[in-house]
Coordinates of C-alpha atoms in Angstrom, one line a residue:
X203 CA 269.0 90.8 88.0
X204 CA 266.8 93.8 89.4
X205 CA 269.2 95.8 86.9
X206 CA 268.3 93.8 84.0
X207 CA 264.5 94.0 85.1
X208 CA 264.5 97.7 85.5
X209 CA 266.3 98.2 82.0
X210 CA 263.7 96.0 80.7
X211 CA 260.6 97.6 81.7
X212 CA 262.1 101.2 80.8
X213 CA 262.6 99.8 77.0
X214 CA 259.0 98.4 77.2
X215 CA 257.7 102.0 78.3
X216 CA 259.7 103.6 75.7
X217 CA 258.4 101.4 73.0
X218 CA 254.7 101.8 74.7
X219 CA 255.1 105.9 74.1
X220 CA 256.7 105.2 70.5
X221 CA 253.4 103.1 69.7
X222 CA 251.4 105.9 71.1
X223 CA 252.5 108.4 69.4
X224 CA 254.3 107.3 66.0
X225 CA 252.0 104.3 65.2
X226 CA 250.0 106.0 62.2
X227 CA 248.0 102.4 61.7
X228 CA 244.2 103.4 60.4
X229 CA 241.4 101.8 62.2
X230 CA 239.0 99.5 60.9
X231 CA 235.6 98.6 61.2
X232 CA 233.1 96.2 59.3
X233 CA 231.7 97.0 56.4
X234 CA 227.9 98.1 56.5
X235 CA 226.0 95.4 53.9
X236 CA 222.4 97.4 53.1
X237 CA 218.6 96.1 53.0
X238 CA 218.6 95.3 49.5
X239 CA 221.3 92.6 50.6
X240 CA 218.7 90.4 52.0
X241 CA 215.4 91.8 51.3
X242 CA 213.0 89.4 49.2
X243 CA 211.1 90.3 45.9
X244 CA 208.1 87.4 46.2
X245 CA 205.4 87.5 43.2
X246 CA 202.0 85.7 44.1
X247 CA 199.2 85.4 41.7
X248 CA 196.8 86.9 44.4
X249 CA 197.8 89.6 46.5
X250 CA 195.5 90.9 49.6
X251 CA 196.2 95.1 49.8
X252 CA 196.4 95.7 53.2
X253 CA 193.3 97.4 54.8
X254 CA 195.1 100.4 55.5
X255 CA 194.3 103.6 53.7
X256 CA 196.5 106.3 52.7
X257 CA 196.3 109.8 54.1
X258 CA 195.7 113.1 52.6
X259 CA 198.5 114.3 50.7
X260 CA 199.9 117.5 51.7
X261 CA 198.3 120.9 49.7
X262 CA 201.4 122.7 50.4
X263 CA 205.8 122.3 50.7
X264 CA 208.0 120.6 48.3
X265 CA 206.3 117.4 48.4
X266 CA 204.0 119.2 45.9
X267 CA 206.2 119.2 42.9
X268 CA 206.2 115.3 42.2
X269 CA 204.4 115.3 39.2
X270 CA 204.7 118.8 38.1
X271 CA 207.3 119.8 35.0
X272 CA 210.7 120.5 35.9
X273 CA 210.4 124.0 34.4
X274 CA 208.4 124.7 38.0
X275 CA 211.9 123.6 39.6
X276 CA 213.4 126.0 37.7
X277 CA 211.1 128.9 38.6
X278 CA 211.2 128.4 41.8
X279 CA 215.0 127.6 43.0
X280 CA 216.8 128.2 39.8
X281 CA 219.3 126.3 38.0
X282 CA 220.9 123.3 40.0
X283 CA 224.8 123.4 40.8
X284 CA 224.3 120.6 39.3
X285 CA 222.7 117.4 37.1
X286 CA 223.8 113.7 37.8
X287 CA 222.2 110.9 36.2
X288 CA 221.1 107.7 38.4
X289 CA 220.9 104.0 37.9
X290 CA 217.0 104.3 37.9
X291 CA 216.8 106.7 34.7
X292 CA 216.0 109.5 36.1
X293 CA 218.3 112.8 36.6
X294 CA 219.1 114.0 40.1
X295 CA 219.2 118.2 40.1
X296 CA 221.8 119.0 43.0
X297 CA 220.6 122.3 45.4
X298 CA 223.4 122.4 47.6
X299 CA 224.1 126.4 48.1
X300 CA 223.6 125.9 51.8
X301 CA 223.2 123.0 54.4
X302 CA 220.2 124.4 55.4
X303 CA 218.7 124.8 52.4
X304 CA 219.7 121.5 50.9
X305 CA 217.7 119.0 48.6
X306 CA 218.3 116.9 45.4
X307 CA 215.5 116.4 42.7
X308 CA 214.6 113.5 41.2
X309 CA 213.2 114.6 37.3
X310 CA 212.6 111.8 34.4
X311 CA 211.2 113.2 30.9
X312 CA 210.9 116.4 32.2
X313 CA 208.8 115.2 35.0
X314 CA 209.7 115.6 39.2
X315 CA 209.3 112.1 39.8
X316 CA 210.9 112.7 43.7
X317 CA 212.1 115.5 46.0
X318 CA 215.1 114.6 49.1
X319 CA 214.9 117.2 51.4
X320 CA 217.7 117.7 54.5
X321 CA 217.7 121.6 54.9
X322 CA 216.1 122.5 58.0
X323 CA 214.9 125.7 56.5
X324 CA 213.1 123.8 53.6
X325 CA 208.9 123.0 53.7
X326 CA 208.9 119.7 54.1
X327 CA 205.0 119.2 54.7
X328 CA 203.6 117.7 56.8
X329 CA 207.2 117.0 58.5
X330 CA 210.1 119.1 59.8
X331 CA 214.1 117.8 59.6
X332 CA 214.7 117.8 63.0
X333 CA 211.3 116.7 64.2
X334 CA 211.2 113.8 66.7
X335 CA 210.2 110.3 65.6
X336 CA 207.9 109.7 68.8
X337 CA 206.6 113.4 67.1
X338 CA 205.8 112.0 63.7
X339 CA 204.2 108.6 65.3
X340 CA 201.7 111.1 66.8
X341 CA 200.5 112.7 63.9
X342 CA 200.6 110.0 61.2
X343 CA 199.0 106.6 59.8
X344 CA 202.3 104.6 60.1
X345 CA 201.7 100.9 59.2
X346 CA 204.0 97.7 58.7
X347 CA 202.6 97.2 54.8
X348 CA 202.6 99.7 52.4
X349 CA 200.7 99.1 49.4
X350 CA 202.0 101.1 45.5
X351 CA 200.0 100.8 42.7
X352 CA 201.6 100.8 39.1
X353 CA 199.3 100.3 36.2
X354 CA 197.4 97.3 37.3
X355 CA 200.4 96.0 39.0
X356 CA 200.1 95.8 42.9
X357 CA 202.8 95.8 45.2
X358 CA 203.1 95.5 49.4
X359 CA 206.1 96.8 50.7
X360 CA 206.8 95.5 54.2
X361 CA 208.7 97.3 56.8
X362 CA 211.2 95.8 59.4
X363 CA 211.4 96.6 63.0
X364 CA 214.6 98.2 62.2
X365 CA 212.6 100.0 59.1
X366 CA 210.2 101.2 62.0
X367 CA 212.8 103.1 63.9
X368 CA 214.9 104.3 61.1
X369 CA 213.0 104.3 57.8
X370 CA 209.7 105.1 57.9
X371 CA 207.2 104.7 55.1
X372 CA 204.5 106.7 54.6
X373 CA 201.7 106.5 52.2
X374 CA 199.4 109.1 51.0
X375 CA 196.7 110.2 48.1
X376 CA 199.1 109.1 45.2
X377 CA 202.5 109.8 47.2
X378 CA 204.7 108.1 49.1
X379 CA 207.1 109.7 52.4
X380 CA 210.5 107.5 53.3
X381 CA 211.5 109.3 56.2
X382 CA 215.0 109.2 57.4
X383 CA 215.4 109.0 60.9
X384 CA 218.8 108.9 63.4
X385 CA 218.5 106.3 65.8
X386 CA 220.5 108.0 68.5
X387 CA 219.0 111.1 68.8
X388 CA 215.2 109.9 67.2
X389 CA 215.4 112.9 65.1
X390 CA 214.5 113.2 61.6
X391 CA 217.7 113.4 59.3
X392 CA 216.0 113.1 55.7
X393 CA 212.9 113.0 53.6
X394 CA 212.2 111.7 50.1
X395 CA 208.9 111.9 48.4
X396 CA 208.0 110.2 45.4
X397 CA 205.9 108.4 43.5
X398 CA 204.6 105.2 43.5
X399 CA 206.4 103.9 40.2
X400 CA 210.3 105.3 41.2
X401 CA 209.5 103.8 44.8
X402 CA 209.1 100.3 43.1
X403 CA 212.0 101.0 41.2
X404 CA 214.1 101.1 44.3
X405 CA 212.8 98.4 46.2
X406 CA 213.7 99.5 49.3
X407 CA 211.9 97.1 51.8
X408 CA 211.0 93.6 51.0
X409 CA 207.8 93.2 48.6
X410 CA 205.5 90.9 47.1
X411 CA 203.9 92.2 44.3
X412 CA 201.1 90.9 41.9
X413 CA 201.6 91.4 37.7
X414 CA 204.7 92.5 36.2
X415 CA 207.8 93.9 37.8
X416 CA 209.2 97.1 36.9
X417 CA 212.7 96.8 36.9
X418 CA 215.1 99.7 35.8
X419 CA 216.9 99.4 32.0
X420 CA 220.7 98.6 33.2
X421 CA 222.8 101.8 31.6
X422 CA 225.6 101.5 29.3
X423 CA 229.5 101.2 30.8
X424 CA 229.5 104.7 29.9
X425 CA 226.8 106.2 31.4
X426 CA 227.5 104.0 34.6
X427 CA 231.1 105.6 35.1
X428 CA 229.0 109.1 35.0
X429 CA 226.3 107.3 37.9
X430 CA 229.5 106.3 39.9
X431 CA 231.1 109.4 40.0
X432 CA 227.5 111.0 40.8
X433 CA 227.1 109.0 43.6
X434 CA 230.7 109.8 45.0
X435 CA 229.9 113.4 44.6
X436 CA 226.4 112.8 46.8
X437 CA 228.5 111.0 49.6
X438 CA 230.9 114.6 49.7
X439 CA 227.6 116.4 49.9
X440 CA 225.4 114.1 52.3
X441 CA 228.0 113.5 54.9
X442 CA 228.8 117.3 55.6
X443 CA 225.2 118.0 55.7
X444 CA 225.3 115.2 58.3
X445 CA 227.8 116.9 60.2
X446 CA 226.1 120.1 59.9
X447 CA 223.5 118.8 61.2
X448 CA 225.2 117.0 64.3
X449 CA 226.9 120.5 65.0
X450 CA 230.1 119.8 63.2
X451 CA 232.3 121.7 60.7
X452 CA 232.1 120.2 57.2
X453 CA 235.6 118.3 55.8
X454 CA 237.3 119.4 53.0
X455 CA 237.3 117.5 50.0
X456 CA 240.8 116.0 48.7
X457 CA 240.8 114.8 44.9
X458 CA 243.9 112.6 46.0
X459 CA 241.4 111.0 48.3
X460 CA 238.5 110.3 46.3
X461 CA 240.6 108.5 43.8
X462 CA 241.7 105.8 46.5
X463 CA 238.2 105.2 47.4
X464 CA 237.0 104.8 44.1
X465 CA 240.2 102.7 43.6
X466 CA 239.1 100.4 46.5
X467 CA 235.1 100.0 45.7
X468 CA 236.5 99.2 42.3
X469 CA 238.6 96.4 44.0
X470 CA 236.1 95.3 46.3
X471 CA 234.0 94.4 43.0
X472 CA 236.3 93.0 40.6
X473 CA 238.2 90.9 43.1
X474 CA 235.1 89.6 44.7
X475 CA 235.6 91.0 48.5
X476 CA 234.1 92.7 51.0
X477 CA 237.0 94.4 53.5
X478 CA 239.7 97.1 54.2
X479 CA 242.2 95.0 53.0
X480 CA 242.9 94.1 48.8
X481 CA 244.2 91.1 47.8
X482 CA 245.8 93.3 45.2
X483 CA 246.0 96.9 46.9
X484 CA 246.6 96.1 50.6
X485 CA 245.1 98.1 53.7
X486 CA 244.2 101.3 54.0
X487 CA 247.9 102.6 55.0
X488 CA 249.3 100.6 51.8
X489 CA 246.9 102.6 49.7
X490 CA 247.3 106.0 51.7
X491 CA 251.0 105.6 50.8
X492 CA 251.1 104.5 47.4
X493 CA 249.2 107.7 47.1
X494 CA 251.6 109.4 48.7
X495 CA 249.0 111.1 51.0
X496 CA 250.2 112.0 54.9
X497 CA 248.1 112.1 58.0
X498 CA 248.2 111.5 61.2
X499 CA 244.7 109.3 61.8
X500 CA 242.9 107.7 59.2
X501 CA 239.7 105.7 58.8
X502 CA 237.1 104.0 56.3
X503 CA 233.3 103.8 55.9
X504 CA 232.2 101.0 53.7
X505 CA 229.1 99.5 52.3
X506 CA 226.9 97.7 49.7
X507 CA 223.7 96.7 48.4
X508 CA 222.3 100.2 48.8
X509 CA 220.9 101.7 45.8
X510 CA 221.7 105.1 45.9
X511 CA 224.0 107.1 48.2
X512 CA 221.4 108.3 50.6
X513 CA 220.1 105.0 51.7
X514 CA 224.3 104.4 52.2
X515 CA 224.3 107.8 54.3
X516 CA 222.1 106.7 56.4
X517 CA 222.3 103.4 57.0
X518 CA 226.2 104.4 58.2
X519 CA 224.8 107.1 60.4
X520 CA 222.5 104.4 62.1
X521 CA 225.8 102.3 62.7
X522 CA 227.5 103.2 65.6
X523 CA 231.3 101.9 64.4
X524 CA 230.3 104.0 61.2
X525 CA 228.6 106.9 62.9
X526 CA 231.2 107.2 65.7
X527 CA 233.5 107.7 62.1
X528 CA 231.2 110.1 59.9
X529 CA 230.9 112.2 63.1
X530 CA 234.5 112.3 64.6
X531 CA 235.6 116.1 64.9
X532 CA 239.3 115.7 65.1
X533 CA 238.6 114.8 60.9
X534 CA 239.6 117.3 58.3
X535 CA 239.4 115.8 55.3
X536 CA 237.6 113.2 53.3
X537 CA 236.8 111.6 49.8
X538 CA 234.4 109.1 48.4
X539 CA 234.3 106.7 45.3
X540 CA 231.9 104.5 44.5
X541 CA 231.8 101.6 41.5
X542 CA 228.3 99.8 41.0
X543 CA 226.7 99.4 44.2
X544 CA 230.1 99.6 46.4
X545 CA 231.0 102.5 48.5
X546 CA 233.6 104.2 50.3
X547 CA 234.4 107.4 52.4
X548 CA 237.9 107.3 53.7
X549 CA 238.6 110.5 56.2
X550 CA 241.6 111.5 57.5
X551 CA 243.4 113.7 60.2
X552 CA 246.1 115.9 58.7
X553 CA 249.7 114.8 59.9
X554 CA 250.5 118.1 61.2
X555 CA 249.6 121.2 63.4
X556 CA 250.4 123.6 60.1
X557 CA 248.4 121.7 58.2
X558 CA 245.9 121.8 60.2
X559 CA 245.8 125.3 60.4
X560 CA 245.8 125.2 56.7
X561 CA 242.7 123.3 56.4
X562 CA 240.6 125.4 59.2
X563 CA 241.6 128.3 57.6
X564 CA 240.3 127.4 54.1
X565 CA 237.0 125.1 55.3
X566 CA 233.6 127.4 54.2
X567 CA 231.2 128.1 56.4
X568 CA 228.7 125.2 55.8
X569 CA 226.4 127.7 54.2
X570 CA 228.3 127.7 51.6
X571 CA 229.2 123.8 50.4
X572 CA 229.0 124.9 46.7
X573 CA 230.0 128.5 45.9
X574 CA 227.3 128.5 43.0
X575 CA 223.9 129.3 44.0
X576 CA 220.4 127.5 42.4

């Protein structure tokens, strides 16, 4: 009997080590549903501003081309690696030559209607990427109700208490701030400036407004396959800068890759789910194979109801199941795909010590994301 009990506790050992080692499952965590998922759009027909005035907007930094013609973008960086369009109408201009010079510009009929700025190098005035929130509590009017004015049309965004931690909004002379801030290390991650009209095009906190709603015009099947592949291309760019910026090398980006994950947001929306696993598709490790892609560790980010791949970026960083997957150094590799307003980043660890090797020895120095400078 002793035998038979010794024999079966060295099988269950040996199958304990054969898990450990061979089992090649990918994790899982939930998927991340956005503020725009709950966040109500109220109309009254008599809307009290909140007293609350708006500071003086900066005379100086980057903040100071909304407005201006896009021929002053051009004079002052150069061309763009490149020009995406948006669900909003506007055109994004990609400057991505360096993560600490990065930014993305928002231009519509020629006009900068916004400027996102993560490049720690860049003048971001009267902020700093990297400053401390407790920093930027000090030195600015920071309320819960933000008033825009379009036209005659009124509208008061209010902010959450998550919104106070990790989105701030900030109002100034014919401007508006949202500042992008990590919960972990209360350090600012992003900034986007724009005007009043693209910020009520977003609806990115829950408002009440008084008149008429601008809403965007809904593009063409066309032009939305080009805003879904725009948005994928973002995610590659955003979440290395992120890295970057959390003192991480950047992941290579595998075509192979992206297509599963626009594969799978694809699913998610024309099969009506929200989750790893597809009715049609499987898991992640049925879709990995099917594609005939190895590795050793894989995993998934997930999300919705954002409307643009920032607010996705960092509404994942201020997740800890997602963050503790975005910043996860044994991770090579990784591709995004996006359809509508669903989004995945899927990031793997090569299967193998030569390919890792391989991949180290081909990753560019974060200064370089994009060989093409602006």
């Amino acid at each position: 009997m002793k035998a038979l009990f010794r024999i079966f506790m060295a099988c269950a050992a040996v199958a304990l080590i054969g898990f450990m080692f061979f089992n090649t499952a990918p994790r899982e965590n939930e998927p991340l549903k956005g503020p725009n998922a709950n966040s109500n759009i109220i109309p009254k027909t008599e809307l009290k501003q909140p007293e609350m005035g708006a500071t003086t907007r900066p005379k100086s930094g980057m903040s100071t081309l909304i407005g201006k013609e896009a021929k002053v973008v051009l004079e002052r960086y150069g061309k763009p690696v490149r020009k995406e369009s948006s669900s909003f109408g506007y055109d994004w201009w990609i400057y991505n030559a360096s993560a600490s010079t990065f930014f993305m510009v928002g231009v519509d009929n020629n006009v900068v209607t916004q400027v996102y700025i993560a490049g720690k190098d860049l003048d971001a005035s009267p902020f700093k990427i990297g400053q401390k929130r407790d920093d930027i509590y000090r030195m600015t009017i920071i309320d819960y109700e933000v008033t825009a004015n379009v036209g005659k049309n009124i509208f008061v965004f209010s902010m959450s208490e998550e919104d106070m931690q990790t989105r701030l909004l900030v109002k100034f002379d014919g401007l508006f701030a949202q500042l992008y801030i990590d919960r972990e290390t209360g350090e600012l991650q992003g900034i986007r400036f724009t005007n009043s009209k693209t910020l009520v095009l977003h609806q990115p906190y829950e408002m009440t407004y008084q008149g008429e709603l601008v809403i965007p015009t809904p593009p063409s099947s066309f032009l939305q396959q080009e805003i879904n592949e725009a948005n994928a291309a973002q995610l590659d760019d955003l979440i290395n800068i992120t890295r970057v910026q959390h003192d991480l090398a950047p992941l290579n980006i595998d075509q192979s890759l992206e297509e599963v994950a626009k594969m799978h947001s694809e699913d998610m929306k024309v099969q009506n789910f929200l989750g790893h696993e597809s009715p049609i598709n499987g898991d992640l490790k049925k879709r990995l194979g099917t594609h005939g892609i190895e590795y050793s560790e894989a995993n998934e980010n997930l999300a919705t109801d954002y409307f643009d791949a920032i607010e996705v970026m960092h509404g994942w960083l201020n997740s800890p199941e997602h963050r503790n997957v975005m910043l996860n150094d044994r991770y090579t590799t990784v591709g995004s795909g996006v359809f509508l307003n669903y989004y995945t980043q899927i990031f793997l660890e090569s299967s193998s010590p030569e390919l890792d090797k391989e991949n180290k020895d081909s990753e560019e120095p974060m200064e370089h994301i994009d060989e093409s400078s602006p």
